[in-house]
Amino acid sequence: MGIESDVSLLWYVIGYSILMVMLGIYYSKKISKSEDYILAGRSLGTLVLSGTLLATWVGSGSITGGQTSMAYSFGIIPAFLLTIPVLAGIILLYFIAPKVRSLGKYTVSSILEEKYGPSARLLASIIIILAYVGIVSYQIQGVGFILNVTTGLSSQWGVIIGGILIIFLATIGGLRSVAPTDALSSGFMVLGLLIALPFMISIAGGWGEITSNVPASHLTATGSLSTIQLLGYLLPPLFLILSDQNMYQRLAASKEDRATKKANIGWIAGILIVTPVISLIAFASSSMFQSIEPGMALMASTVVLPNVVGGILLAAATAFIITTGNSYLLSGATNVTYDIVNRYFMKNPTDKQLMNTTKIFVVIMGVLAYVLISYFPTILDVQMYAYTVYGAGLTPAVLGVLLWKRVNKAGGLSSMIAGVVTTLTWEIVLGKPFEINSSVIAVPVAILVLIFVTLATSKRQAS
């Protein structure tokens, strides 16, 4: 069965996009200094913080990559399993969030500098920028795919529209405007998914009909993947979320520790609703649309659902992707401004100069993300690459700072270099042997290097 686009769905996207722009402009008027722009004046309450954490994580990574592509390409159980590392990461963040807030840093790289020195800050910034440009690129691509498949708008124009919206919303108001629009999008998405699921299962002919129309391997524990291939998909989200600068900035932007902990619980509740429902809808879609791009499985459902239900789901999904994109764009631009430009090229800048510089780099990074789109065959490919560059390059070193008093500069720097070099070698130089994602190799290498180099050099220093 092919997808017949429905241009009437475009009006739902237009309406919600206008609402997001209006809210962005409204909240941008509340910005008076850089802390307002980057950390929302440290004013986020429980509800908004829960919503922005959920929306930032569940963007194109889940809607056109992650659970959607996994359910369509490999099976329903692998898609469900992809939620487990995310929950594990959020639970650990629950316990380390107070320490993150107490550090009061704008960037993860500045946290690393405390333990590993200025060179670690520069290296971390480069890693974050590399990863975040990749993440923003597949948010832009996700908008293009969605609008093309569901409304008939050309992919090129869809990508341009997505890029403009993402860059505009990140530029005008920073986290002060992004966080409230995130929260609204989260509520809208949860509602849209819960309404859409029973309709989709019914339209697909019921669970028995769905399972009879998919390959038998898609109903097994690992789907059509080997165990080690499945592990290659489970590790990247865990090691990204544990040190994701976006999440750390949001935790630092909360009013108080109590609000942070409550927001983490709300975030977990949202993940438990959203990701399994996305998996189920995409799996039902795979039984109906058997020759589409895997990333389009969820959005294909919008053209067969009742118009209002499909429109709500489409608008909410597009909003999720846009808010995720502008969050990562803002966060990456913060690194460029504070970790590179401010330290090496600007002498005694004013607060306004720093804020304006961040806005300029939001635009530059957005353009780079648009250019990067053509270099990866699927959204899931670029997603796993970006997650692993970040997760292997930074997470072991960050957790070392937060959880291991003995960790030292040599161990941290060596781990960061080993994680990135191993990822790039496996993915680009070797061409991803055996179709195994680099996380299976790069993450263990980064952890072992952190431990062994720290122990070896600390003994030497002690002697």
mmCIF file with all atom_site columns, N, CA and C in Angstrom, residues 34-69:
data_model
loop_
_atom_site.group_PDB
_atom_site.id
_atom_site.type_symbol
_atom_site.label_atom_id
_atom_site.label_alt_id
_atom_site.label_comp_id
_atom_site.label_asym_id
_atom_site.label_entity_id
_atom_site.label_seq_id
_atom_site.pdbx_PDB_ins_code
_atom_site.Cartn_x
_atom_site.Cartn_y
_atom_site.Cartn_z
_atom_site.occupancy
_atom_site.B_iso_or_equiv
_atom_site.pdbx_formal_charge
_atom_site.auth_seq_id
_atom_site.auth_comp_id
_atom_site.auth_asym_id
_atom_site.auth_atom_id
_atom_site.pdbx_PDB_model_num
ATOM 1   N N  . SER A 1 34 ? 22.212 37.347 29.360 1.00 0.00 ? 34 SER A N  1
ATOM 2   C CA . SER A 1 34 ? 22.565 36.070 28.753 1.00 0.00 ? 34 SER A CA 1
ATOM 3   C C  . SER A 1 34 ? 22.054 34.879 29.554 1.00 0.00 ? 34 SER A C  1
ATOM 4   N N  . GLU A 1 35 ? 21.972 35.008 30.889 1.00 0.00 ? 35 GLU A N  1
ATOM 5   C CA . GLU A 1 35 ? 21.465 33.898 31.695 1.00 0.00 ? 35 GLU A CA 1
ATOM 6   C C  . GLU A 1 35 ? 19.996 33.628 31.386 1.00 0.00 ? 35 GLU A C  1
ATOM 7   N N  . ASP A 1 36 ? 19.253 34.664 31.051 1.00 0.00 ? 36 ASP A N  1
ATOM 8   C CA . ASP A 1 36 ? 17.860 34.475 30.626 1.00 0.00 ? 36 ASP A CA 1
ATOM 9   C C  . ASP A 1 36 ? 17.818 33.698 29.314 1.00 0.00 ? 36 ASP A C  1
ATOM 10  N N  . TYR A 1 37 ? 18.732 34.037 28.417 1.00 0.00 ? 37 TYR A N  1
ATOM 11  C CA . TYR A 1 37 ? 18.753 33.431 27.090 1.00 0.00 ? 37 TYR A CA 1
ATOM 12  C C  . TYR A 1 37 ? 19.182 31.967 27.148 1.00 0.00 ? 37 TYR A C  1
ATOM 13  N N  . ILE A 1 38 ? 20.187 31.647 27.971 1.00 0.00 ? 38 ILE A N  1
ATOM 14  C CA . ILE A 1 38 ? 20.767 30.308 27.987 1.00 0.00 ? 38 ILE A CA 1
ATOM 15  C C  . ILE A 1 38 ? 20.121 29.407 29.034 1.00 0.00 ? 38 ILE A C  1
ATOM 16  N N  . LEU A 1 39 ? 19.787 29.955 30.222 1.00 0.00 ? 39 LEU A N  1
ATOM 17  C CA . LEU A 1 39 ? 19.241 29.136 31.311 1.00 0.00 ? 39 LEU A CA 1
ATOM 18  C C  . LEU A 1 39 ? 17.862 29.597 31.769 1.00 0.00 ? 39 LEU A C  1
ATOM 19  N N  . ALA A 1 40 ? 17.172 30.378 30.949 1.00 0.00 ? 40 ALA A N  1
ATOM 20  C CA . ALA A 1 40 ? 15.816 30.851 31.271 1.00 0.00 ? 40 ALA A CA 1
ATOM 21  C C  . ALA A 1 40 ? 15.764 31.516 32.636 1.00 0.00 ? 40 ALA A C  1
ATOM 22  N N  . GLY A 1 41 ? 16.854 32.189 33.010 1.00 0.00 ? 41 GLY A N  1
ATOM 23  C CA . GLY A 1 41 ? 16.898 32.879 34.290 1.00 0.00 ? 41 GLY A CA 1
ATOM 24  C C  . GLY A 1 41 ? 16.803 31.957 35.486 1.00 0.00 ? 41 GLY A C  1
ATOM 25  N N  . ARG A 1 42 ? 17.116 30.681 35.273 1.00 0.00 ? 42 ARG A N  1
ATOM 26  C CA . ARG A 1 42 ? 17.005 29.645 36.324 1.00 0.00 ? 42 ARG A CA 1
ATOM 27  C C  . ARG A 1 42 ? 15.618 29.701 36.991 1.00 0.00 ? 42 ARG A C  1
ATOM 28  N N  . SER A 1 43 ? 14.589 29.748 36.148 1.00 0.00 ? 43 SER A N  1
ATOM 29  C CA . SER A 1 43 ? 13.229 29.965 36.661 1.00 0.00 ? 43 SER A CA 1
ATOM 30  C C  . SER A 1 43 ? 12.253 28.840 36.324 1.00 0.00 ? 43 SER A C  1
ATOM 31  N N  . LEU A 1 44 ? 12.718 27.740 35.736 1.00 0.00 ? 44 LEU A N  1
ATOM 32  C CA . LEU A 1 44 ? 11.789 26.714 35.251 1.00 0.00 ? 44 LEU A CA 1
ATOM 33  C C  . LEU A 1 44 ? 11.197 25.911 36.410 1.00 0.00 ? 44 LEU A C  1
ATOM 34  N N  . GLY A 1 45 ? 9.860  25.834 36.423 1.00 0.00 ? 45 GLY A N  1
ATOM 35  C CA . GLY A 1 45 ? 9.166  25.027 37.418 1.00 0.00 ? 45 GLY A CA 1
ATOM 36  C C  . GLY A 1 45 ? 9.019  23.588 36.956 1.00 0.00 ? 45 GLY A C  1
ATOM 37  N N  . THR A 1 46 ? 8.372  22.781 37.791 1.00 0.00 ? 46 THR A N  1
ATOM 38  C CA . THR A 1 46 ? 8.294  21.337 37.548 1.00 0.00 ? 46 THR A CA 1
ATOM 39  C C  . THR A 1 46 ? 7.630  20.999 36.214 1.00 0.00 ? 46 THR A C  1
ATOM 40  N N  . LEU A 1 47 ? 6.468  21.598 35.942 1.00 0.00 ? 47 LEU A N  1
ATOM 41  C CA . LEU A 1 47 ? 5.697  21.235 34.753 1.00 0.00 ? 47 LEU A CA 1
ATOM 42  C C  . LEU A 1 47 ? 6.430  21.596 33.470 1.00 0.00 ? 47 LEU A C  1
ATOM 43  N N  . VAL A 1 48 ? 6.926  22.838 33.401 1.00 0.00 ? 48 VAL A N  1
ATOM 44  C CA . VAL A 1 48 ? 7.635  23.279 32.196 1.00 0.00 ? 48 VAL A CA 1
ATOM 45  C C  . VAL A 1 48 ? 8.931  22.497 32.028 1.00 0.00 ? 48 VAL A C  1
ATOM 46  N N  . LEU A 1 49 ? 9.622  22.233 33.142 1.00 0.00 ? 49 LEU A N  1
ATOM 47  C CA . LEU A 1 49 ? 10.878 21.492 33.071 1.00 0.00 ? 49 LEU A CA 1
ATOM 48  C C  . LEU A 1 49 ? 10.643 20.064 32.587 1.00 0.00 ? 49 LEU A C  1
ATOM 49  N N  . SER A 1 50 ? 9.596  19.408 33.087 1.00 0.00 ? 50 SER A N  1
ATOM 50  C CA . SER A 1 50 ? 9.258  18.060 32.613 1.00 0.00 ? 50 SER A CA 1
ATOM 51  C C  . SER A 1 50 ? 8.978  18.073 31.119 1.00 0.00 ? 50 SER A C  1
ATOM 52  N N  . GLY A 1 51 ? 8.205  19.053 30.689 1.00 0.00 ? 51 GLY A N  1
ATOM 53  C CA . GLY A 1 51 ? 7.827  19.139 29.282 1.00 0.00 ? 51 GLY A CA 1
ATOM 54  C C  . GLY A 1 51 ? 9.009  19.394 28.370 1.00 0.00 ? 51 GLY A C  1
ATOM 55  N N  . THR A 1 52 ? 9.901  20.297 28.785 1.00 0.00 ? 52 THR A N  1
ATOM 56  C CA . THR A 1 52 ? 11.038 20.615 27.919 1.00 0.00 ? 52 THR A CA 1
ATOM 57  C C  . THR A 1 52 ? 12.044 19.470 27.884 1.00 0.00 ? 52 THR A C  1
ATOM 58  N N  . LEU A 1 53 ? 12.199 18.727 28.981 1.00 0.00 ? 53 LEU A N  1
ATOM 59  C CA . LEU A 1 53 ? 13.069 17.549 28.977 1.00 0.00 ? 53 LEU A CA 1
ATOM 60  C C  . LEU A 1 53 ? 12.522 16.483 28.025 1.00 0.00 ? 53 LEU A C  1
ATOM 61  N N  . LEU A 1 54 ? 11.204 16.256 28.090 1.00 0.00 ? 54 LEU A N  1
ATOM 62  C CA . LEU A 1 54 ? 10.576 15.254 27.229 1.00 0.00 ? 54 LEU A CA 1
ATOM 63  C C  . LEU A 1 54 ? 10.659 15.647 25.762 1.00 0.00 ? 54 LEU A C  1
ATOM 64  N N  . ALA A 1 55 ? 10.302 16.888 25.455 1.00 0.00 ? 55 ALA A N  1
ATOM 65  C CA . ALA A 1 55 ? 10.281 17.339 24.066 1.00 0.00 ? 55 ALA A CA 1
ATOM 66  C C  . ALA A 1 55 ? 11.681 17.376 23.466 1.00 0.00 ? 55 ALA A C  1
ATOM 67  N N  . THR A 1 56 ? 12.671 17.744 24.281 1.00 0.00 ? 56 THR A N  1
ATOM 68  C CA . THR A 1 56 ? 14.043 17.814 23.781 1.00 0.00 ? 56 THR A CA 1
ATOM 69  C C  . THR A 1 56 ? 14.566 16.427 23.425 1.00 0.00 ? 56 THR A C  1
ATOM 70  N N  . TRP A 1 57 ? 14.197 15.428 24.237 1.00 0.00 ? 57 TRP A N  1
ATOM 71  C CA . TRP A 1 57 ? 14.689 14.082 23.963 1.00 0.00 ? 57 TRP A CA 1
ATOM 72  C C  . TRP A 1 57 ? 13.912 13.403 22.837 1.00 0.00 ? 57 TRP A C  1
ATOM 73  N N  . VAL A 1 58 ? 12.586 13.530 22.860 1.00 0.00 ? 58 VAL A N  1
ATOM 74  C CA . VAL A 1 58 ? 11.756 12.812 21.877 1.00 0.00 ? 58 VAL A CA 1
ATOM 75  C C  . VAL A 1 58 ? 11.493 13.713 20.674 1.00 0.00 ? 58 VAL A C  1
ATOM 76  N N  . GLY A 1 59 ? 12.505 13.938 19.879 1.00 0.00 ? 59 GLY A N  1
ATOM 77  C CA . GLY A 1 59 ? 12.333 14.708 18.658 1.00 0.00 ? 59 GLY A CA 1
ATOM 78  C C  . GLY A 1 59 ? 12.349 13.778 17.469 1.00 0.00 ? 59 GLY A C  1
ATOM 79  N N  . SER A 1 60 ? 13.043 14.219 16.429 1.00 0.00 ? 60 SER A N  1
ATOM 80  C CA . SER A 1 60 ? 13.151 13.378 15.237 1.00 0.00 ? 60 SER A CA 1
ATOM 81  C C  . SER A 1 60 ? 13.821 12.049 15.562 1.00 0.00 ? 60 SER A C  1
ATOM 82  N N  . GLY A 1 61 ? 14.644 12.033 16.639 1.00 0.00 ? 61 GLY A N  1
ATOM 83  C CA . GLY A 1 61 ? 15.300 10.800 17.052 1.00 0.00 ? 61 GLY A CA 1
ATOM 84  C C  . GLY A 1 61 ? 14.334 9.673  17.319 1.00 0.00 ? 61 GLY A C  1
ATOM 85  N N  . SER A 1 62 ? 13.134 9.978  17.816 1.00 0.00 ? 62 SER A N  1
ATOM 86  C CA . SER A 1 62 ? 12.131 8.940  18.059 1.00 0.00 ? 62 SER A CA 1
ATOM 87  C C  . SER A 1 62 ? 11.054 8.913  16.981 1.00 0.00 ? 62 SER A C  1
ATOM 88  N N  . ILE A 1 63 ? 10.705 10.080 16.468 1.00 0.00 ? 63 ILE A N  1
ATOM 89  C CA . ILE A 1 63 ? 9.564  10.195 15.564 1.00 0.00 ? 63 ILE A CA 1
ATOM 90  C C  . ILE A 1 63 ? 9.899  9.728  14.150 1.00 0.00 ? 63 ILE A C  1
ATOM 91  N N  . THR A 1 64 ? 11.143 9.970  13.699 1.00 0.00 ? 64 THR A N  1
ATOM 92  C CA . THR A 1 64 ? 11.542 9.482  12.381 1.00 0.00 ? 64 THR A CA 1
ATOM 93  C C  . THR A 1 64 ? 12.762 8.568  12.443 1.00 0.00 ? 64 THR A C  1
ATOM 94  N N  . GLY A 1 65 ? 13.442 8.504  13.578 1.00 0.00 ? 65 GLY A N  1
ATOM 95  C CA . GLY A 1 65 ? 14.545 7.575  13.791 1.00 0.00 ? 65 GLY A CA 1
ATOM 96  C C  . GLY A 1 65 ? 14.137 6.606  14.886 1.00 0.00 ? 65 GLY A C  1
ATOM 97  N N  . GLY A 1 66 ? 15.030 6.373  15.847 1.00 0.00 ? 66 GLY A N  1
ATOM 98  C CA . GLY A 1 66 ? 14.744 5.631  17.056 1.00 0.00 ? 66 GLY A CA 1
ATOM 99  C C  . GLY A 1 66 ? 13.660 4.578  16.993 1.00 0.00 ? 66 GLY A C  1
ATOM 100 N N  . GLN A 1 67 ? 12.660 4.742  17.853 1.00 0.00 ? 67 GLN A N  1
ATOM 101 C CA . GLN A 1 67 ? 11.585 3.753  17.963 1.00 0.00 ? 67 GLN A CA 1
ATOM 102 C C  . GLN A 1 67 ? 10.842 3.532  16.647 1.00 0.00 ? 67 GLN A C  1
ATOM 103 N N  . THR A 1 68 ? 10.634 4.604  15.883 1.00 0.00 ? 68 THR A N  1
ATOM 104 C CA . THR A 1 68 ? 9.903  4.475  14.621 1.00 0.00 ? 68 THR A CA 1
ATOM 105 C C  . THR A 1 68 ? 10.650 3.590  13.628 1.00 0.00 ? 68 THR A C  1
ATOM 106 N N  . SER A 1 69 ? 11.912 3.912  13.372 1.00 0.00 ? 69 SER A N  1
ATOM 107 C CA . SER A 1 69 ? 12.704 3.134  12.417 1.00 0.00 ? 69 SER A CA 1
ATOM 108 C C  . SER A 1 69 ? 12.978 1.720  12.921 1.00 0.00 ? 69 SER A C  1
#
